[in-house]
Amino acid sequence: MTSSVPLPRAGASFARRAFYPRAIGLATGFLCVAAVLREAQTPIWVWALLFAFCFVWPMAALGLSGRARSAALSERRFVLFDSLMGGFWIATMAFNTLPSAVLLSMLAMNNIATGGARFLLQGLLAQAVGGVLSVLLLGFGFSPHTSQVQMYACLPMLILHPAVIGMVLYRLAYQLGENKRALRSMSRTDSLTGLFNRGYWNELLQLEFSHCKATGGIASLALIDLDHFKQVNDRHGHVIGDELLRQVGYRIRRSLRTQDMPGRYGGDEFCVVLPGARAKDAWEALERLREEIAGLDVPLAPKLSASLSIGIAEVDPRMEDAVAWLHAADQALYEAKRLGRNRIALAKPLRAEDVAVS
């Protein structure tokens, strides 16, 4: 009679999410049961119990779940209680065919959504206990005939309950999708700089190299080193060092095109793949970045000066693999450092003996 699908949240938020399906399910379930009880000699206390269960119990469950230490655990108990009461009402209706079948199917849906096949068996046991309680209190009756009025009274539950269950499951699937995307982003992103981490960036490097190799495309690769970063940590501390890395990462992202692929290669080293860019085009973009970093003002360290050494290598169709491309950029970076740092160096064209080495 209720649709309670637990969502992956605790406390008051979880309780609110469970409240609306339960309230709608029990309100429509009230019509099913009441249509049968009105045609029988039903004690007033049974009517009071039905009203309390269908309209007071959802509010009570909301309050109890919101204060529970584990909202998910308390909700599973509440669903079992719903099953027990569902069995009670099925026996109280003398097993009227259509209303009983509707309640059984909806309760089965709730139990499976809450805890799978094993929880369905627990729900069936709770329904059996509820049925026995009804027989003990009211006696056993068997009247399977369903009147036209009783059939119409079942329609709201047949229509609304599956719709509510579907909406809850849709929201759950959407939330799970969002969580999956967030986890995927976390697994490929460096948390400090917001750039791709080395593992994921290496995959992008391999893909871009393979694409250029297969199509004869153009791309450039840049390795960027933050000059004398160890001295920054030693003189200003790791907090300032992390802030400097964060600022450099932010400016790298801001200075590049949307199709460029920047990553953090190591502690103070960064890397960028620039698809479709010649070496001179990459040089122009990264020169602007170098000049910006040279004038960087780091909060909490106004006297801190920073600079970048950058090596750029354009992809060459004669390169055997992405490692050779990376090696060329690394050699250019070494040359930039050898010439005094705070500058950009372009990789030298491949020679015949270089091509022969894989």
GROMACS .gro file of C-alpha atoms in nm:
model
  358
    1MET     CA    1   0.000   0.000   0.000
    2THR     CA    2   0.299   0.226   0.011
    3SER     CA    3   0.596   0.300  -0.212
    4SER     CA    4   0.908   0.344  -0.005
    5VAL     CA    5   1.225   0.334  -0.211
    6PRO     CA    6   1.531   0.429  -0.004
    7LEU     CA    7   1.763   0.680  -0.155
    8PRO     CA    8   2.135   0.708  -0.075
    9ARG     CA    9   2.092   0.987   0.180
   10ALA     CA   10   2.046   0.993   0.556
   11GLY     CA   11   1.858   1.195   0.813
   12ALA     CA   12   1.585   1.446   0.739
   13SER     CA   13   1.644   1.454   0.365
   14PHE     CA   14   1.607   1.077   0.341
   15ALA     CA   15   1.292   1.089   0.552
   16ARG     CA   16   1.132   1.350   0.327
   17ARG     CA   17   1.211   1.147   0.018
   18ALA     CA   18   1.041   0.842   0.171
   19PHE     CA   19   0.744   1.042   0.303
   20TYR     CA   20   0.581   1.150  -0.022
   21PRO     CA   21   0.565   0.805  -0.184
   22ARG     CA   22   0.434   0.654   0.141
   23ALA     CA   23   0.172   0.925   0.187
   24ILE     CA   24   0.044   0.893  -0.171
   25GLY     CA   25   0.051   0.513  -0.162
   26LEU     CA   26  -0.142   0.491   0.163
   27ALA     CA   27  -0.397   0.755   0.060
   28THR     CA   28  -0.482   0.562  -0.255
   29GLY     CA   29  -0.471   0.235  -0.060
   30PHE     CA   30  -0.730   0.378   0.177
   31LEU     CA   31  -0.980   0.390  -0.110
   32CYS     CA   32  -0.920   0.022  -0.197
   33VAL     CA   33  -0.977  -0.100   0.157
   34ALA     CA   34  -1.256   0.141   0.246
   35ALA     CA   35  -1.459   0.039  -0.061
   36VAL     CA   36  -1.462  -0.319   0.072
   37LEU     CA   37  -1.517  -0.238   0.441
   38ARG     CA   38  -1.817  -0.014   0.369
   39GLU     CA   39  -2.006  -0.311   0.230
   40ALA     CA   40  -1.940  -0.521   0.541
   41GLN     CA   41  -2.024  -0.487   0.907
   42THR     CA   42  -1.696  -0.330   1.012
   43PRO     CA   43  -1.632  -0.227   1.376
   44ILE     CA   44  -1.564   0.139   1.435
   45TRP     CA   45  -1.219   0.066   1.577
   46VAL     CA   46  -1.118  -0.096   1.246
   47TRP     CA   47  -1.216   0.222   1.064
   48ALA     CA   48  -1.016   0.426   1.313
   49LEU     CA   49  -0.716   0.197   1.264
   50LEU     CA   50  -0.744   0.225   0.885
   51PHE     CA   51  -0.761   0.604   0.902
   52ALA     CA   52  -0.466   0.623   1.142
   53PHE     CA   53  -0.253   0.388   0.931
   54CYS     CA   54  -0.325   0.562   0.601
   55PHE     CA   55  -0.311   0.925   0.713
   56VAL     CA   56  -0.131   0.945   1.050
   57TRP     CA   57   0.134   0.677   1.005
   58PRO     CA   58   0.314   0.856   0.715
   59MET     CA   59   0.364   1.163   0.936
   60ALA     CA   60   0.482   0.946   1.226
   61ALA     CA   61   0.726   0.762   1.000
   62LEU     CA   62   0.859   1.094   0.874
   63GLY     CA   63   0.933   1.212   1.227
   64LEU     CA   64   1.085   0.884   1.342
   65SER     CA   65   1.304   0.845   1.034
   66GLY     CA   66   1.432   1.201   1.057
   67ARG     CA   67   1.553   1.141   1.413
   68ALA     CA   68   1.688   0.789   1.358
   69ARG     CA   69   2.061   0.720   1.371
   70SER     CA   70   2.030   0.528   1.043
   71ALA     CA   71   1.747   0.653   0.825
   72ALA     CA   72   1.797   0.368   0.577
   73LEU     CA   73   1.768   0.100   0.847
   74SER     CA   74   1.462   0.260   1.002
   75GLU     CA   75   1.298   0.284   0.660
   76ARG     CA   76   1.348  -0.089   0.601
   77ARG     CA   77   1.170  -0.153   0.930
   78PHE     CA   78   0.891   0.082   0.831
   79VAL     CA   79   0.844  -0.103   0.501
   80LEU     CA   80   0.816  -0.432   0.693
   81PHE     CA   81   0.553  -0.268   0.912
   82ASP     CA   82   0.371  -0.157   0.596
   83SER     CA   83   0.380  -0.519   0.479
   84LEU     CA   84   0.242  -0.644   0.810
   85MET     CA   85  -0.044  -0.398   0.793
   86GLY     CA   86  -0.101  -0.483   0.427
   87GLY     CA   87  -0.149  -0.849   0.524
   88PHE     CA   88  -0.384  -0.736   0.802
   89TRP     CA   89  -0.605  -0.544   0.559
   90ILE     CA   90  -0.607  -0.823   0.301
   91ALA     CA   91  -0.744  -1.067   0.561
   92THR     CA   92  -0.979  -0.801   0.699
   93MET     CA   93  -1.125  -0.758   0.348
   94ALA     CA   94  -1.190  -1.136   0.348
   95PHE     CA   95  -0.944  -1.172   0.058
   96ASN     CA   96  -1.155  -0.970  -0.185
   97THR     CA   97  -0.989  -1.060  -0.514
   98LEU     CA   98  -0.900  -0.733  -0.691
   99PRO     CA   99  -0.819  -0.513  -0.388
  100SER     CA  100  -0.612  -0.796  -0.237
  101ALA     CA  101  -0.424  -0.854  -0.562
  102VAL     CA  102  -0.353  -0.480  -0.594
  103LEU     CA  103  -0.220  -0.459  -0.238
  104LEU     CA  104  -0.007  -0.772  -0.281
  105SER     CA  105   0.149  -0.647  -0.604
  106MET     CA  106   0.221  -0.300  -0.468
  107LEU     CA  107   0.370  -0.440  -0.148
  108ALA     CA  108   0.588  -0.674  -0.352
  109MET     CA  109   0.707  -0.378  -0.559
  110ASN     CA  110   0.794  -0.185  -0.244
  111ASN     CA  111   0.982  -0.473  -0.085
  112ILE     CA  112   1.185  -0.552  -0.395
  113ALA     CA  113   1.271  -0.183  -0.444
  114THR     CA  114   1.377  -0.160  -0.081
  115GLY     CA  115   1.591  -0.473  -0.045
  116GLY     CA  116   1.565  -0.708  -0.341
  117ALA     CA  117   1.442  -1.068  -0.347
  118ARG     CA  118   1.552  -1.149   0.009
  119PHE     CA  119   1.361  -0.852   0.147
  120LEU     CA  120   1.058  -0.961  -0.057
  121LEU     CA  121   1.054  -1.287   0.141
  122GLN     CA  122   1.071  -1.091   0.466
  123GLY     CA  123   0.781  -0.880   0.347
  124LEU     CA  124   0.573  -1.189   0.264
  125LEU     CA  125   0.640  -1.324   0.613
  126ALA     CA  126   0.530  -0.990   0.763
  127GLN     CA  127   0.211  -1.003   0.552
  128ALA     CA  128   0.138  -1.352   0.680
  129VAL     CA  129   0.179  -1.231   1.039
  130GLY     CA  130  -0.055  -0.941   0.968
  131GLY     CA  131  -0.312  -1.177   0.821
  132VAL     CA  132  -0.298  -1.401   1.129
  133LEU     CA  133  -0.351  -1.098   1.355
  134SER     CA  134  -0.662  -1.003   1.157
  135VAL     CA  135  -0.802  -1.355   1.183
  136LEU     CA  136  -0.738  -1.363   1.557
  137LEU     CA  137  -0.907  -1.028   1.612
  138LEU     CA  138  -1.190  -1.040   1.358
  139GLY     CA  139  -1.223  -1.403   1.260
  140PHE     CA  140  -1.164  -1.569   0.925
  141GLY     CA  141  -1.366  -1.466   0.624
  142PHE     CA  142  -1.348  -1.545   0.255
  143SER     CA  143  -1.542  -1.328   0.011
  144PRO     CA  144  -1.349  -1.305  -0.318
  145HIS     CA  145  -1.618  -1.126  -0.518
  146THR     CA  146  -1.522  -0.772  -0.629
  147SER     CA  147  -1.802  -0.527  -0.701
  148GLN     CA  148  -1.786  -0.258  -0.965
  149VAL     CA  149  -1.749   0.015  -0.702
  150GLN     CA  150  -1.459  -0.172  -0.541
  151MET     CA  151  -1.297  -0.213  -0.882
  152TYR     CA  152  -1.316   0.162  -0.948
  153ALA     CA  153  -1.176   0.231  -0.600
  154CYS     CA  154  -0.864   0.036  -0.694
  155LEU     CA  155  -0.792   0.245  -1.005
  156PRO     CA  156  -0.619   0.541  -0.830
  157MET     CA  157  -0.369   0.305  -0.669
  158LEU     CA  158  -0.315   0.114  -0.993
  159ILE     CA  159  -0.238   0.441  -1.172
  160LEU     CA  160  -0.066   0.659  -0.912
  161HIS     CA  161   0.144   0.407  -0.720
  162PRO     CA  162   0.351   0.282  -1.019
  163ALA     CA  163   0.393   0.641  -1.134
  164VAL     CA  164   0.530   0.742  -0.794
  165ILE     CA  165   0.760   0.439  -0.783
  166GLY     CA  166   0.883   0.521  -1.134
  167MET     CA  167   0.954   0.882  -1.040
  168VAL     CA  168   1.146   0.779  -0.727
  169LEU     CA  169   1.353   0.528  -0.921
  170TYR     CA  170   1.418   0.784  -1.193
  171ARG     CA  171   1.547   1.033  -0.937
  172LEU     CA  172   1.761   0.760  -0.783
  173ALA     CA  173   1.906   0.665  -1.122
  174TYR     CA  174   1.971   1.031  -1.203
  175GLN     CA  175   2.149   1.084  -0.870
  176LEU     CA  176   2.356   0.771  -0.921
  177GLY     CA  177   2.450   0.898  -1.267
  178GLU     CA  178   2.559   1.231  -1.122
  179ASN     CA  179   2.766   1.052  -0.857
  180LYS     CA  180   2.924   0.832  -1.122
  181ARG     CA  181   3.017   1.135  -1.331
  182ALA     CA  182   3.162   1.308  -1.025
  183LEU     CA  183   3.368   1.001  -0.937
  184ARG     CA  184   3.489   0.973  -1.296
  185SER     CA  185   3.592   1.338  -1.289
  186MET     CA  186   3.773   1.289  -0.957
  187SER     CA  187   3.957   0.984  -1.092
  188ARG     CA  188   4.102   1.180  -1.382
  189THR     CA  189   4.156   1.522  -1.226
  190ASP     CA  190   4.435   1.651  -1.004
  191SER     CA  191   4.261   1.784  -0.693
  192LEU     CA  192   4.509   2.067  -0.631
  193THR     CA  193   4.533   2.226  -0.976
  194GLY     CA  194   4.212   2.111  -1.143
  195LEU     CA  195   4.413   1.979  -1.439
  196PHE     CA  196   4.409   1.622  -1.564
  197ASN     CA  197   4.617   1.388  -1.353
  198ARG     CA  198   4.914   1.215  -1.508
  199GLY     CA  199   4.745   0.880  -1.564
  200TYR     CA  200   4.449   1.021  -1.753
  201TRP     CA  201   4.664   1.274  -1.940
  202ASN     CA  202   4.890   0.993  -2.062
  203GLU     CA  203   4.583   0.827  -2.212
  204LEU     CA  204   4.495   1.151  -2.392
  205LEU     CA  205   4.852   1.181  -2.516
  206GLN     CA  206   4.839   0.829  -2.661
  207LEU     CA  207   4.505   0.897  -2.828
  208GLU     CA  208   4.621   1.223  -2.985
  209PHE     CA  209   4.945   1.066  -3.109
  210SER     CA  210   4.755   0.774  -3.263
  211HIS     CA  211   4.514   1.016  -3.429
  212CYS     CA  212   4.797   1.223  -3.577
  213LYS     CA  213   4.979   0.910  -3.688
  214ALA     CA  214   4.671   0.772  -3.862
  215THR     CA  215   4.550   1.095  -4.025
  216GLY     CA  216   4.870   1.295  -4.069
  217GLY     CA  217   4.732   1.554  -3.832
  218ILE     CA  218   4.920   1.828  -3.654
  219ALA     CA  219   4.963   1.870  -3.278
  220SER     CA  220   5.214   2.006  -3.032
  221LEU     CA  221   5.319   1.886  -2.691
  222ALA     CA  222   5.452   2.113  -2.417
  223LEU     CA  223   5.621   2.026  -2.091
  224ILE     CA  224   5.621   2.306  -1.833
  225ASP     CA  225   5.843   2.327  -1.528
  226LEU     CA  226   5.793   2.569  -1.240
  227ASP     CA  227   6.144   2.704  -1.184
  228HIS     CA  228   6.310   2.658  -0.844
  229PHE     CA  229   5.994   2.526  -0.684
  230LYS     CA  230   6.185   2.347  -0.409
  231GLN     CA  231   6.325   2.681  -0.296
  232VAL     CA  232   5.970   2.818  -0.278
  233ASN     CA  233   5.869   2.536  -0.044
  234ASP     CA  234   6.183   2.574   0.165
  235ARG     CA  235   6.154   2.952   0.198
  236HIS     CA  236   5.779   3.007   0.214
  237GLY     CA  237   5.639   2.671   0.324
  238HIS     CA  238   5.423   2.408   0.158
  239VAL     CA  239   5.101   2.605   0.200
  240ILE     CA  240   5.239   2.884  -0.018
  241GLY     CA  241   5.386   2.623  -0.252
  242ASP     CA  242   5.046   2.460  -0.298
  243GLU     CA  243   4.887   2.799  -0.359
  244LEU     CA  244   5.146   2.872  -0.626
  245LEU     CA  245   5.073   2.540  -0.797
  246ARG     CA  246   4.702   2.615  -0.778
  247GLN     CA  247   4.751   2.958  -0.935
  248VAL     CA  248   4.968   2.818  -1.214
  249GLY     CA  249   4.713   2.544  -1.286
  250TYR     CA  250   4.432   2.799  -1.302
  251ARG     CA  251   4.625   3.022  -1.543
  252ILE     CA  252   4.718   2.729  -1.764
  253ARG     CA  253   4.350   2.637  -1.800
  254ARG     CA  254   4.256   2.998  -1.865
  255SER     CA  255   4.521   3.059  -2.129
  256LEU     CA  256   4.444   2.755  -2.344
  257ARG     CA  257   4.175   2.666  -2.593
  258THR     CA  258   3.887   2.438  -2.501
  259GLN     CA  259   4.029   2.154  -2.712
  260ASP     CA  260   4.373   2.171  -2.548
  261MET     CA  261   4.450   1.907  -2.285
  262PRO     CA  262   4.650   2.032  -1.984
  263GLY     CA  263   4.767   1.803  -1.707
  264ARG     CA  264   4.985   1.792  -1.401
  265TYR     CA  265   5.280   1.572  -1.493
  266GLY     CA  266   5.457   1.568  -1.158
  267GLY     CA  267   5.509   1.773  -0.845
  268ASP     CA  268   5.603   2.101  -1.016
  269GLU     CA  269   5.575   1.991  -1.378
  270PHE     CA  270   5.280   2.044  -1.609
  271CYS     CA  271   5.204   1.915  -1.955
  272VAL     CA  272   4.979   2.022  -2.240
  273VAL     CA  273   4.870   1.858  -2.564
  274LEU     CA  274   4.759   2.117  -2.821
  275PRO     CA  275   4.573   1.944  -3.105
  276GLY     CA  276   4.597   2.113  -3.446
  277ALA     CA  277   4.867   2.355  -3.328
  278ARG     CA  278   5.204   2.403  -3.492
  279ALA     CA  279   5.501   2.453  -3.263
  280LYS     CA  280   5.505   2.827  -3.329
  281ASP     CA  281   5.132   2.851  -3.244
  282ALA     CA  282   5.194   2.667  -2.918
  283TRP     CA  283   5.491   2.895  -2.852
  284GLU     CA  284   5.275   3.208  -2.888
  285ALA     CA  285   5.008   3.076  -2.647
  286LEU     CA  286   5.257   2.956  -2.389
  287GLU     CA  287   5.468   3.269  -2.413
  288ARG     CA  288   5.167   3.467  -2.294
  289LEU     CA  289   5.134   3.219  -2.008
  290ARG     CA  290   5.505   3.251  -1.923
  291GLU     CA  291   5.481   3.629  -1.910
  292GLU     CA  292   5.171   3.613  -1.691
  293ILE     CA  293   5.339   3.377  -1.442
  294ALA     CA  294   5.647   3.600  -1.432
  295GLY     CA  295   5.423   3.879  -1.302
  296LEU     CA  296   5.216   3.654  -1.076
  297ASP     CA  297   5.114   3.790  -0.737
  298VAL     CA  298   5.065   3.507  -0.490
  299PRO     CA  299   4.845   3.583  -0.187
  300LEU     CA  300   5.028   3.568   0.149
  301ALA     CA  301   5.365   3.586  -0.029
  302PRO     CA  302   5.397   3.926  -0.198
  303LYS     CA  303   5.773   3.892  -0.243
  304LEU     CA  304   5.748   3.556  -0.416
  305SER     CA  305   5.861   3.550  -0.778
  306ALA     CA  306   5.782   3.263  -1.013
  307SER     CA  307   5.883   3.166  -1.363
  308LEU     CA  308   5.828   2.884  -1.610
  309SER     CA  309   6.062   2.686  -1.832
  310ILE     CA  310   5.880   2.531  -2.125
  311GLY     CA  311   5.976   2.277  -2.388
  312ILE     CA  312   5.761   2.233  -2.700
  313ALA     CA  313   5.771   1.952  -2.954
  314GLU     CA  314   5.556   1.926  -3.264
  315VAL     CA  315   5.445   1.575  -3.353
  316ASP     CA  316   5.652   1.416  -3.628
  317PRO     CA  317   5.511   1.134  -3.844
  318ARG     CA  318   5.848   0.959  -3.819
  319MET     CA  319   5.812   0.916  -3.442
  320GLU     CA  320   5.754   0.557  -3.345
  321ASP     CA  321   5.528   0.621  -3.047
  322ALA     CA  322   5.405   0.881  -2.799
  323VAL     CA  323   5.709   0.818  -2.580
  324ALA     CA  324   5.933   0.957  -2.857
  325TRP     CA  325   5.712   1.265  -2.877
  326LEU     CA  326   5.732   1.308  -2.501
  327HIS     CA  327   6.108   1.261  -2.512
  328ALA     CA  328   6.141   1.538  -2.771
  329ALA     CA  329   5.944   1.780  -2.551
  330ASP     CA  330   6.153   1.677  -2.250
  331GLN     CA  331   6.474   1.750  -2.438
  332ALA     CA  332   6.338   2.092  -2.532
  333LEU     CA  333   6.251   2.157  -2.168
  334TYR     CA  334   6.606   2.060  -2.067
  335GLU     CA  335   6.739   2.308  -2.324
  336ALA     CA  336   6.519   2.587  -2.181
  337LYS     CA  337   6.661   2.517  -1.835
  338ARG     CA  338   7.018   2.500  -1.966
  339LEU     CA  339   6.980   2.842  -2.128
  340GLY     CA  340   6.887   3.004  -1.797
  341ARG     CA  341   6.522   2.910  -1.731
  342ASN     CA  342   6.221   3.142  -1.761
  343ARG     CA  343   6.206   3.079  -2.134
  344ILE     CA  344   6.062   2.853  -2.405
  345ALA     CA  345   6.264   2.615  -2.621
  346LEU     CA  346   6.144   2.430  -2.930
  347ALA     CA  347   6.247   2.072  -2.998
  348LYS     CA  348   6.499   2.024  -3.276
  349PRO     CA  349   6.387   1.843  -3.592
  350LEU     CA  350   6.441   1.469  -3.589
  351ARG     CA  351   6.758   1.336  -3.747
  352ALA     CA  352   6.787   1.006  -3.926
  353GLU     CA  353   6.963   0.839  -3.632
  354ASP     CA  354   6.685   0.959  -3.400
  355VAL     CA  355   6.419   0.793  -3.616
  356ALA     CA  356   6.604   0.463  -3.607
  357VAL     CA  357   6.577   0.448  -3.227
  358SER     CA  358   6.235   0.334  -3.102
   0.00000   0.00000   0.00000
